Structure formats: C-alpha cells, structure tokens
Short mmCIF file of C-alpha atoms in Angstrom, two decimals:
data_model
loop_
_atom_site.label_atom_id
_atom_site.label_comp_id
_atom_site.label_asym_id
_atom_site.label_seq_id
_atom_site.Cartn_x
_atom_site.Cartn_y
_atom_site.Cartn_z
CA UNK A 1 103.01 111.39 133.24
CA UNK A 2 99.39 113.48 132.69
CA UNK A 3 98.34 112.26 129.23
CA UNK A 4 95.70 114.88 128.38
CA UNK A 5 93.34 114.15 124.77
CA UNK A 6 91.76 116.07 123.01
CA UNK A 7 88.31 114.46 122.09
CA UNK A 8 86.93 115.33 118.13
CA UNK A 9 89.15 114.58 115.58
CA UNK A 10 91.78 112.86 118.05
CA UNK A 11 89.78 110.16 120.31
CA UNK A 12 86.94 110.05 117.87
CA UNK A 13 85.83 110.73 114.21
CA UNK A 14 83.27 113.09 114.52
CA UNK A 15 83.97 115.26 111.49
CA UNK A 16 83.10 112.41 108.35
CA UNK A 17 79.35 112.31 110.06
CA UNK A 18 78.63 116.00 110.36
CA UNK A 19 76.75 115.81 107.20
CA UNK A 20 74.40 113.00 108.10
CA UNK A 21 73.77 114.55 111.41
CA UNK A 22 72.36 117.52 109.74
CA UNK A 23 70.27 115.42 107.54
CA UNK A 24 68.66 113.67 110.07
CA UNK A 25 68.22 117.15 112.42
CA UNK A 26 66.44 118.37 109.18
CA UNK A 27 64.22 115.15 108.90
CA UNK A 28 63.11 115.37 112.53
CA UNK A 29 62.70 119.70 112.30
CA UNK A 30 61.61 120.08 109.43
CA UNK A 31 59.94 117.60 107.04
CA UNK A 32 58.35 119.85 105.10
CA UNK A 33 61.62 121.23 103.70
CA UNK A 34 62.98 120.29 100.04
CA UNK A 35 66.59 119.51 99.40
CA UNK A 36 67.32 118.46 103.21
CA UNK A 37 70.73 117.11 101.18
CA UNK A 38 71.26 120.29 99.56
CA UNK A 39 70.82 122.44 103.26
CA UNK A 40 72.68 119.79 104.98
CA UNK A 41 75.55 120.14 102.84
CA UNK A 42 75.56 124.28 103.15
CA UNK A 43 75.20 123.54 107.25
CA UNK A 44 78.41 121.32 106.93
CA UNK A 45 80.68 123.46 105.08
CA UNK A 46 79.91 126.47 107.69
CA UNK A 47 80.28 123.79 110.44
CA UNK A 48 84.18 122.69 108.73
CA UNK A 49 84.66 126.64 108.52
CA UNK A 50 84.26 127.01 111.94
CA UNK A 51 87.30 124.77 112.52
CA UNK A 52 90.01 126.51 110.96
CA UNK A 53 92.59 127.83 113.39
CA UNK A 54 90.96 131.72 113.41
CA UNK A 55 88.05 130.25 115.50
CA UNK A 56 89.58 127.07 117.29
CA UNK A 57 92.28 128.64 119.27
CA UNK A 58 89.97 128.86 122.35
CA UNK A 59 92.03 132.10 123.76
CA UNK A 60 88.79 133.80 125.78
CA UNK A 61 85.21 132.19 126.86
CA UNK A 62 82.36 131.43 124.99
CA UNK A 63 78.70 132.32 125.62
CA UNK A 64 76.21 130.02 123.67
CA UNK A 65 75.72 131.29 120.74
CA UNK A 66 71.87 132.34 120.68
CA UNK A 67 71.29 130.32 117.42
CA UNK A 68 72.22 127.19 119.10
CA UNK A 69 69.67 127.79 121.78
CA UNK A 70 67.41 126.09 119.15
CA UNK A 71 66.37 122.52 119.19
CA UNK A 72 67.42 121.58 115.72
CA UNK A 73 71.49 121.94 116.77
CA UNK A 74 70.66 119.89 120.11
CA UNK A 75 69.01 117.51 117.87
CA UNK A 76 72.01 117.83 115.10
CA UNK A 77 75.02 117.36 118.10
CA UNK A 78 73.13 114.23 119.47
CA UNK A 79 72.67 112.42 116.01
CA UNK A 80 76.26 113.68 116.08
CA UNK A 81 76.81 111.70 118.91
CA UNK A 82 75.34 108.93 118.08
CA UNK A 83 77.14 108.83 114.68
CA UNK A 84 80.63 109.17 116.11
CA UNK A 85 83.41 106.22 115.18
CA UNK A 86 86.47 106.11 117.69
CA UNK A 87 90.06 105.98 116.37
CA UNK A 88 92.62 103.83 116.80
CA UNK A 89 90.64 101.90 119.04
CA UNK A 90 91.03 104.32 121.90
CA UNK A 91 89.19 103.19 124.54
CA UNK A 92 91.58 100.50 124.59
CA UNK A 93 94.74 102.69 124.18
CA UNK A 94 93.40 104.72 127.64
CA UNK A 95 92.97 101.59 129.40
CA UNK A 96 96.58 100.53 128.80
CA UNK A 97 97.94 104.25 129.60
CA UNK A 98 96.67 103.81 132.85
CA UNK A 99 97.48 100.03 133.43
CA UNK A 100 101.01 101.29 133.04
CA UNK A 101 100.85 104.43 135.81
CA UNK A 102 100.01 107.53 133.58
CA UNK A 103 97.05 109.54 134.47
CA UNK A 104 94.72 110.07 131.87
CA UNK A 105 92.63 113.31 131.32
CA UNK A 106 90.25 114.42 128.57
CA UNK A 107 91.29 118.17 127.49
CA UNK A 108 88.97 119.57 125.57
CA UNK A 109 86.74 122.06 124.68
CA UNK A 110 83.32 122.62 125.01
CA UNK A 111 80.51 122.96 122.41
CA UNK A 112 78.40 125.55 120.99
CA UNK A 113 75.42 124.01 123.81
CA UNK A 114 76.26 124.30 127.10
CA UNK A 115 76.99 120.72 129.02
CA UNK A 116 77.28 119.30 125.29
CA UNK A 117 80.69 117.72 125.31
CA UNK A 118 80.36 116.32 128.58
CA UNK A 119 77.14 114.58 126.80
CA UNK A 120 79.13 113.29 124.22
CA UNK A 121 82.09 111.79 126.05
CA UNK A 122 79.44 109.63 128.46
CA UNK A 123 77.40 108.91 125.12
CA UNK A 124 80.68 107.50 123.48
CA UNK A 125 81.39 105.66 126.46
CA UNK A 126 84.78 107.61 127.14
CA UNK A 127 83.37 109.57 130.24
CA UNK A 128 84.08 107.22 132.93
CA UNK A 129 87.61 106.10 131.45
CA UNK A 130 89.45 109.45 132.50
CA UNK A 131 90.76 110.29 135.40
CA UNK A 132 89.93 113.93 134.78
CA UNK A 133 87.49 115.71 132.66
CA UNK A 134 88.13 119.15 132.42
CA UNK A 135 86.32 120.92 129.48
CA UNK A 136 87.24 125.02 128.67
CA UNK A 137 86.08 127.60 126.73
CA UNK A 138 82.80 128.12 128.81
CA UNK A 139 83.27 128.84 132.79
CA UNK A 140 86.88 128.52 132.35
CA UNK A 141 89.25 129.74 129.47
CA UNK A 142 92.46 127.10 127.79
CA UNK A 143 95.16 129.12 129.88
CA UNK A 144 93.00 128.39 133.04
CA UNK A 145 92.68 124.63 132.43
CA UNK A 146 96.19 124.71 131.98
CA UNK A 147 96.47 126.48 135.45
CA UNK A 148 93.79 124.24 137.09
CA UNK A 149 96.36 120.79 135.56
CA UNK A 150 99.22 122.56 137.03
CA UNK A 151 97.58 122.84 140.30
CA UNK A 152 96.09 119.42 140.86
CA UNK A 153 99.09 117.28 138.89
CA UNK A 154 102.39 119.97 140.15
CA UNK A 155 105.29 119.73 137.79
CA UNK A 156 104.61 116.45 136.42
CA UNK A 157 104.98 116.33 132.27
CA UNK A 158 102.02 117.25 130.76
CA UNK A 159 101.54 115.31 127.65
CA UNK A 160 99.03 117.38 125.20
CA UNK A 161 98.11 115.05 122.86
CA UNK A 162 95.29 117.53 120.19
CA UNK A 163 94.71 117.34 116.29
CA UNK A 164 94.28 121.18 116.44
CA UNK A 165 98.32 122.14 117.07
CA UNK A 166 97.53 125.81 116.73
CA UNK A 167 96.14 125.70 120.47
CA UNK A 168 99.68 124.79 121.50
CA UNK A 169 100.85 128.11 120.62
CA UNK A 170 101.64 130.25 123.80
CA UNK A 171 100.45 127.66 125.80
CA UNK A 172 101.99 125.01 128.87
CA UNK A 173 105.24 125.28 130.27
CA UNK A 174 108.63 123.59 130.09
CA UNK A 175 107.26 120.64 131.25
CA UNK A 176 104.59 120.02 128.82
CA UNK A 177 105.66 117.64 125.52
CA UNK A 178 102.98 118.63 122.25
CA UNK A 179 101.75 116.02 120.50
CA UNK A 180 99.93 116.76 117.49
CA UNK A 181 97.57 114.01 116.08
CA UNK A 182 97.71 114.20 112.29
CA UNK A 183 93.73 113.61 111.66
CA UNK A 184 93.52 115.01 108.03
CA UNK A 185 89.84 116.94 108.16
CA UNK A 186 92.09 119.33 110.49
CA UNK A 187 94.89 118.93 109.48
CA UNK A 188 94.44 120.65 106.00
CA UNK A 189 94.54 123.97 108.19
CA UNK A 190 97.88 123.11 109.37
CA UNK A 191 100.57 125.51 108.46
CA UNK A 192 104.32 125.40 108.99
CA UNK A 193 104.59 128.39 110.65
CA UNK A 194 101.95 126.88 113.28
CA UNK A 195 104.44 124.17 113.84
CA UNK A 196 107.67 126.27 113.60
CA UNK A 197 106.17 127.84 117.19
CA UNK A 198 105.42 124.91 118.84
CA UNK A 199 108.91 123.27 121.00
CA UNK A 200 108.92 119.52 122.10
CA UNK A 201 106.69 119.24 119.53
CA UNK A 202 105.62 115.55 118.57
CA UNK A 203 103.79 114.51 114.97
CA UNK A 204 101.63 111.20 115.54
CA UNK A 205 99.38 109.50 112.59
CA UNK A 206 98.16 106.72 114.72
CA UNK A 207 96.78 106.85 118.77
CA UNK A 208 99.40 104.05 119.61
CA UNK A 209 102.31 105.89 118.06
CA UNK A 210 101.77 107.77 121.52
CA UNK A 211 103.96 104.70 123.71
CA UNK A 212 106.96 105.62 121.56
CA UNK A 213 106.41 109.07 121.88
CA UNK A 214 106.63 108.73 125.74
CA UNK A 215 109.42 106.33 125.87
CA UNK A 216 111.52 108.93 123.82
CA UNK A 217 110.54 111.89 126.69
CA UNK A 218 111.65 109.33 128.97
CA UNK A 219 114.67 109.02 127.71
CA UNK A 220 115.40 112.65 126.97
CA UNK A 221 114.19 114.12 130.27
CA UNK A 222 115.51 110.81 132.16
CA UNK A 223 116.63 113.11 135.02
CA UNK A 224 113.06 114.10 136.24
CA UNK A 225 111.35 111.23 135.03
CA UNK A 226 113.68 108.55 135.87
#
C-alpha cells in the first residue's frame, strides 16, 4: 500500500510550541518591545485561527503571503522547528511501514514561506525517511498531488493518514482508505457533518493504531490486495 502522512499535528506536535516560538521570534526582532508574552499570545491565537477548516482545506494555490516575506516569521517557523516533539514515536512507526513493503510518502502542505516545510521535515529528521515528499498548495494544488500519486503509484490503495479530515472531502478515489488522526488542537474543529462525507473513513488516536487499520483493508478489499 502508499501510506501517505500528513506532517503537523499527525507526525509531529507542532501546535503546543507555537507560543514559545513567537516569544523567542520577538526576543531576537524586537527586544525593545514590552509584553513579548502578551504579543506572543495575540500571534498564537491568529496562528490556531488560521487552522480551522475555512482556511485548511487547501482547494487552490497559495502565493506567500507578503507579511511573511519578513524575517521575524522565518525566524518564528525555525524556533518552530526546532521546538517540534514527534508523536507516537514516528520515526520508528515509518521505519517498520516500510520494513514490511508499504511505501511511505509525506503528504502535506506547504507553509506560509516558500521551501518552509521541506525545511522542517529535514530539520526533524523525517526528510530522508520517505519514499516521497510531495508538498501542495504552492506550485501544485491537493487535487494535483493526488493526480501526481495516482500517476507514479497506479491503482494501488492510497492510505491518507491527516489530523485535518475536512481535506478528505471531494478528494481520492475508490481506492483511497481516510484515516483521520484524532490530534485534539485540530480536532476541536471537527464536525460530524465533516465526517458524515468522508467513505472508508478510519478514526485513529494513536500512530500505531495505523497496523490494524491496514490489516482490516486487507481483509475487506482481500481481492485486490491479496
């Protein structure tokens, strides 16, 4: 199978730091400012409100924002970075997907700075443990790194495995099994009509819940897998 992740909020925790990134942006920008906690704090709530499913679906491409041509957010995304605690120890859980024959992709898409999430992923030390990196919402759109899967990997099931399960909507093909990683700074914008839209739709609260998941879309598509 194609086992395709989703990086913030899924392989990683890079939501509870958000706030201490912005702190120490502010320290290095702009020492002269009182109440760094106080701005850091405003800077964090837009940040979470820029999450919710209105802006995360991903459905076009996205120019860089002229505000984020500034130093301070390069500054803020690599003390992000740097910040970052994986889940579910998930270097380890990639490393076992492909000992046992799956290939492994990261889906996911890109930051407000150009190049940014490719950054990240070879500053977390994920980078060179895919098989694939393919990164949308900048030179391509979601539906086209859909298309670009489908025409490297063919038919083969395309497990989605994101903690943002309003991107599934409209999206993949019969052969693609949704698997939404319940990661509870996102998934407070989950609603049930999101899910009520989504079929072969998985719920996962831990990384390594993912094995059963596949063994059950083994057994229930054993004619093309097996």
């Amino acid at each position: 199978m194609i086992v395709a992740f989703d990086f913030d909020g899924t392989l990683v925790d890079s939501y509870s730091v958000i706030e201490e990134a912005f702190k120490r942006a502010l320290e290095k920008h702009f020492r002269w400012l009182p109440f760094k906690g106080f701005w850091a704090k405003i800077l964090t709530k837009i940040e979470e409100y820029l999450e919710r499913p209105k802006f995360g679906k991903h459905s076009g491409k996205i120019k860089q924002p002229f505000i984020f041509r500034f130093k301070f957010f390069r500054t803020w995304f690599e003390e992000r970075a740097k910040l970052t605690k994986e889940l579910d120890n998930a270097k380890e859980l990639l490393k076992k997907l492909k000992e046992e024959g799956h290939i492994v992709i990261s889906f996911s898409a890109e930051d407000f700075i150009d190049g940014m999430k490719e950054y990240r992923l070879k500053v977390g030390g994920f980078y060179d443990l895919f098989d694939d990196v393919i990164i949308f919402g900048r030179d391509i759109t979601l539906c086209e790194a859909f298309s670009l899967v489908r025409e490297k990997y063919r038919n083969e099931i395309f497990v989605w495995v994101d903690d943002k399960p309003w991107r599934f909507i409209g999206r993949g093909d019969e052969n693609t099994e949704y698997v939404w990683y319940y990661f509870p700074p996102t998934a407070k914008y989950v609603k049930e009509e999101i899910l009520a839209q989504i079929p072969h739709l998985h719920v996962i609260r831990d990384l390594w819940s993912l094995f059963d998941v596949i063994e059950r879309i083994k057994q229930e598509r054993k004619i093309l897998v097996g």
